[in-house]
C-alpha positions as semicolon CSV with decimal commas, in nm:
position;residue;x (nm);y (nm);z (nm)
1;M;19,406;7,452;22,173
2;E;19,201;7,403;22,495
3;Q;18,997;7,713;22,422
4;F;18,922;7,597;22,061
5;K;18,878;7,213;22,094
6;D;18,602;7,192;21,851
7;Y;18,819;7,334;21,572
8;M;19,035;7,162;21,319
9;Q;19,410;7,194;21,379
10;L;19,654;7,249;21,093
11;Y;19,961;7,046;21,106
12;L;20,283;7,150;20,903
13;F;20,407;6,781;20,924
14;N;20,210;6,476;20,959
15;R;20,474;6,336;21,211
16;E;20,344;6,608;21,443
17;R;19,999;6,480;21,410
18;F;20,070;6,133;21,523
19;E;20,331;6,221;21,780
20;K;20,023;6,422;21,963
21;I;19,847;6,067;21,978
22;G;20,142;5,867;22,062
23;A;20,166;5,709;21,724
24;S;20,486;5,834;21,608
25;D;20,675;5,506;21,581
26;L;20,373;5,360;21,399
27;Y;20,386;5,654;21,156
28;S;20,764;5,622;21,118
29;A;20,728;5,259;21,044
30;L;20,477;5,301;20,768
31;S;20,698;5,583;20,633
32;D;20,992;5,348;20,601
33;M;20,779;5,098;20,421
34;K;20,830;5,059;20,048
35;A;20,459;5,071;19,980
36;Y;20,401;5,415;20,134
37;K;20,718;5,588;20,042
38;F;20,715;5,880;19,799
39;P;20,605;5,862;19,502
40;S;20,363;5,599;19,622
41;Q;19,996;5,650;19,539
42;Y;19,908;5,595;19,920
43;T;20,083;5,746;20,220
44;P;20,105;5,659;20,588
45;V;19,843;5,900;20,654
46;D;19,608;5,721;20,434
47;V;19,676;5,399;20,633
48;L;19,657;5,547;20,973
49;T;19,346;5,771;20,913
50;D;19,120;5,568;20,695
51;T;18,909;5,336;20,913
52;T;18,699;5,241;20,633
53;N;18,723;4,934;20,407
54;D;18,892;5,150;20,141
55;N;19,202;5,153;20,366
56;P;19,490;5,084;20,137
57;D;19,659;4,849;20,379
58;K;19,501;4,502;20,443
59;L;19,637;4,478;20,801
60;F;19,491;4,803;20,904
61;R;19,153;4,730;20,749
62;I;19,155;4,426;20,967
63;L;19,260;4,599;21,287
64;F;19,016;4,893;21,243
65;C;18,763;4,626;21,211
66;V;18,860;4,459;21,536
67;C;18,888;4,824;21,697
68;D;18,516;4,871;21,596
69;F;18,408;4,552;21,763
70;I;18,598;4,654;22,078
71;K;18,447;5,000;22,081
72;M;18,101;4,826;22,077
73;V;18,191;4,578;22,341
74;S;18,302;4,871;22,579
75;M;17,981;5,059;22,510
76;A;17,824;4,721;22,630
77;A;17,640;4,681;22,279
78;Y;17,703;4,304;22,307
79;G;17,422;4,210;22,059
80;K;17,540;4,464;21,820
81;S;17,897;4,339;21,854
82;I;17,816;3,983;21,796
83;Q;17,601;4,070;21,487
84;F;17,907;4,278;21,369
85;A;18,147;3,967;21,426
86;R;17,905;3,741;21,270
87;E;17,877;3,967;20,947
88;K;18,251;3,988;20,939
89;K;18,304;3,609;20,941
90;Q;18,625;3,617;20,744
91;I;18,781;3,806;21,026
92;F;18,635;3,677;21,349
93;N;18,622;3,324;21,461
94;S;18,273;3,176;21,431
95;G;18,307;2,993;21,762
96;F;18,379;3,319;21,935
97;T;18,023;3,446;21,866
98;N;17,839;3,106;21,889
99;I;17,601;3,166;22,178
100;E;17,325;2,922;22,221
101;F;17,292;2,880;22,602
102;H;17,313;3,122;22,904
103;N;17,655;2,988;22,973
104;D;17,772;3,094;22,626
105;K;17,720;3,453;22,727
106;I;17,915;3,434;23,040
107;I;18,208;3,280;22,833
108;F;18,166;3,548;22,572
109;Y;18,157;3,834;22,836
110;D;18,463;3,701;22,980
111;K;18,659;3,664;22,660
112;V;18,568;4,029;22,555
113;Q;18,679;4,163;22,889
114;K;19,018;3,995;22,836
115;L;19,016;4,139;22,478
116;E;18,954;4,479;22,613
117;E;19,239;4,453;22,860
118;A;19,488;4,340;22,596
119;Y;19,371;4,624;22,356
120;D;19,445;4,885;22,648
121;L;19,810;4,756;22,665
122;S;20,033;4,994;22,499
123;T;20,336;4,765;22,531
124;M;20,216;4,507;22,285
125;T;20,336;4,518;21,927
126;I;20,099;4,479;21,638
127;Q;20,246;4,144;21,568
128;G;20,191;4,037;21,939
129;F;19,831;4,166;21,915
130;C;19,758;3,962;21,592
131;E;19,901;3,647;21,785
132;F;19,685;3,727;22,083
133;L;19,377;3,750;21,857
134;T;19,441;3,423;21,687
135;D;19,574;3,230;21,993
136;N;19,280;3,321;22,195
137;E;19,045;3,236;21,905
138;Y;18,904;3,572;21,861
139;C;18,995;3,582;21,492
140;N;19,071;3,343;21,224
141;K;19,425;3,251;21,204
142;D;19,416;3,236;20,824
143;I;19,362;3,619;20,783
144;F;19,650;3,704;21,006
145;L;19,882;3,423;20,928
146;P;20,057;3,656;20,649
147;F;20,127;3,906;20,907
148;I;20,229;3,681;21,193
149;E;20,461;3,488;20,975
150;D;20,581;3,812;20,843
151;T;20,534;3,712;20,490
152;E;20,310;4,015;20,402
153;Y;20,553;4,272;20,538
154;E;20,869;4,096;20,490
155;N;21,188;4,295;20,609
156;E;20,930;4,578;20,720
157;P;20,959;4,745;21,069
158;L;20,591;4,772;21,107
159;L;20,528;4,447;21,302
160;I;20,827;4,467;21,533
């Protein structure tokens, strides 16, 4: 694999694919959900690999959007990240990207640094990350409420 990094790799089992990147628990949790079990139209692979707005899972569409924002911030593309967050106003809190004065830029910078740190923590659950996003006013609480209160994924192991 080291010699041929630029080539696609064939996996016999999807589980192996996600074990390699440390997401086997996430894959297993999705595999156990009624919505993605055989003979469902969508599979856990669809949920974990489709980073577009066509992702069949609402929570993952939102989380991939947040990840895109964090990637922009990590590349120091602050203007682009602010514009992106404003375009996705149904997800991101408008106060988070409201920048009128120089001091607002400093506050924004500090908040995105805190967001990047939280994103890098591997010990946080999906539900914990959703709560972090809403408690710190990065994202609108209404969009995460069904997931935080576990009404969307009732009795499902995904958020734990």
